[in-house]
Amino acid sequence: MAQSEPNRTDGTAHSTKGAYVTGGEFTRDTNYIEDRVVADAAAVRAAPVEAHSKIGDPRMAGLTEGALAWPVEPGRYRLVAARACPWAHRSIIVRRLLGLESAISLATPGPVHDARSWTFDLNPDGRDPVLGTERLQEHYFKRFPEYPRGITVPALVDVPTGQLVTNNYPQLTFDLSTQWAEHHRDGAPDLLPQGLVDDMLPVIEQVFTEVNNGVYRAGFAGSQRAYELAYKRLFKALDRLEERLADRRYLMGASITEADVRLFTTLVRFDAVYHGHFKCNRNKLTEMPVLWAYARDLFQTPGFGDTVDFDQIKRHYYVVHEDINPTQVVPAGPDLANWLTEHGRESLGGSPFGDGTAPGPVAEEERPPGANPLYDSVTTPR
């Protein structure tokens, strides 16, 4: 990806300065548009009202208060998911693992946004070729003209009307597995094995609270005390995961599940961003033998590493977070070749896709354009 001077909004009305570090402990706003796209809209509307969940719930039969049900229709919706964002990245992975590329199209905003919105600046004319817009914000405003919150990804857009459907990323990937099942590819893995869901949800909650959000709690801390408490919580959680994965190949056992997707998107960003930019520097991921081997195992599994763009990841964090990196200078490292080294996790047994199969090669038009050793090497991922 071509590098250019990134100070697009520094000192302007659209600067992100003050948007992330606001003092004391960082608290994430988890108030999303909780509409769902479902296989049986009538049944979901008729079900009892559900409680809000910060991690989502694949067992959810109904809607939260005020939410709407939209029907599953292949070709109707466009997933807007920036490759830079870990919350959006998980939806890209799940969509690919399940083979939903032909059912739900993908729009990938560029990695750098201002205080207004993510933009489709990677396209030659600066507009998404399907939606015809320059900013994701336009689709929020088509649905909610006075939308008061942040313009977040991933977002599902209704192509015919151009309206935002949902930005509720915790539930979105669960619904891709459950509500879109009729449109999964042959051999799609079961990311939500029925007998494991009850045990998986507490693991997912811990991963979200202590790791996915834990790095942000450290990075956006507004005081020394808040930072040090966040730092200790994060590495305590990583140490527990190091122990958990010492004798099992994946978080829930022998095959990948949604839990692994959610942990991977934080681990793959750890050394490139969180270790330095967010001051999560007790050690690097490469210095945690079990988690590093686990992360490499997933990276080398089709559907995971082949969706990663390290250039976009670094540019997003180091440019957008003016509070933390006011120079907006993007680091050149780290070296990425070690992501392709042997991990040895096969010795624990299991099979990545269980009774399913690996997805095929990434379509050329969806191939990440930036740095990724899988595309810089002749090595073929397993």
mmCIF file of C-alpha atoms in Angstrom, residues 8 108-114 116-123 126 128 133-137:
data_model
loop_
_atom_site.group_PDB
_atom_site.id
_atom_site.type_symbol
_atom_site.label_atom_id
_atom_site.label_comp_id
_atom_site.label_asym_id
_atom_site.label_seq_id
_atom_site.Cartn_x
_atom_site.Cartn_y
_atom_site.Cartn_z
ATOM 1 C CA ARG A 8 -5.416 14.721 6.789
ATOM 2 C CA THR A 108 -13.794 -2.325 2.483
ATOM 3 C CA PRO A 109 -13.263 1.284 3.588
ATOM 4 C CA GLY A 110 -9.737 2.591 3.811
ATOM 5 C CA PRO A 111 -7.860 2.389 7.113
ATOM 6 C CA VAL A 112 -7.820 6.109 7.943
ATOM 7 C CA HIS A 113 -10.989 7.935 8.926
ATOM 8 C CA ASP A 114 -11.713 11.307 10.466
ATOM 9 C CA ARG A 116 -17.058 12.039 10.655
ATOM 10 C CA SER A 117 -16.780 8.589 9.167
ATOM 11 C CA TRP A 118 -14.998 5.769 7.432
ATOM 12 C CA THR A 119 -14.520 6.541 3.729
ATOM 13 C CA PHE A 120 -14.350 4.423 0.568
ATOM 14 C CA ASP A 121 -11.079 6.048 -0.450
ATOM 15 C CA LEU A 122 -9.454 2.805 -1.618
ATOM 16 C CA ASN A 123 -11.647 2.864 -4.724
ATOM 17 C CA GLY A 126 -13.427 7.463 -3.861
ATOM 18 C CA ASP A 128 -18.028 2.373 -3.240
ATOM 19 C CA THR A 133 -21.250 6.690 -1.737
ATOM 20 C CA GLU A 134 -18.075 8.266 -0.372
ATOM 21 C CA ARG A 135 -18.720 7.751 3.337
ATOM 22 C CA LEU A 136 -20.334 5.091 5.471
ATOM 23 C CA GLN A 137 -21.899 7.981 7.383
#
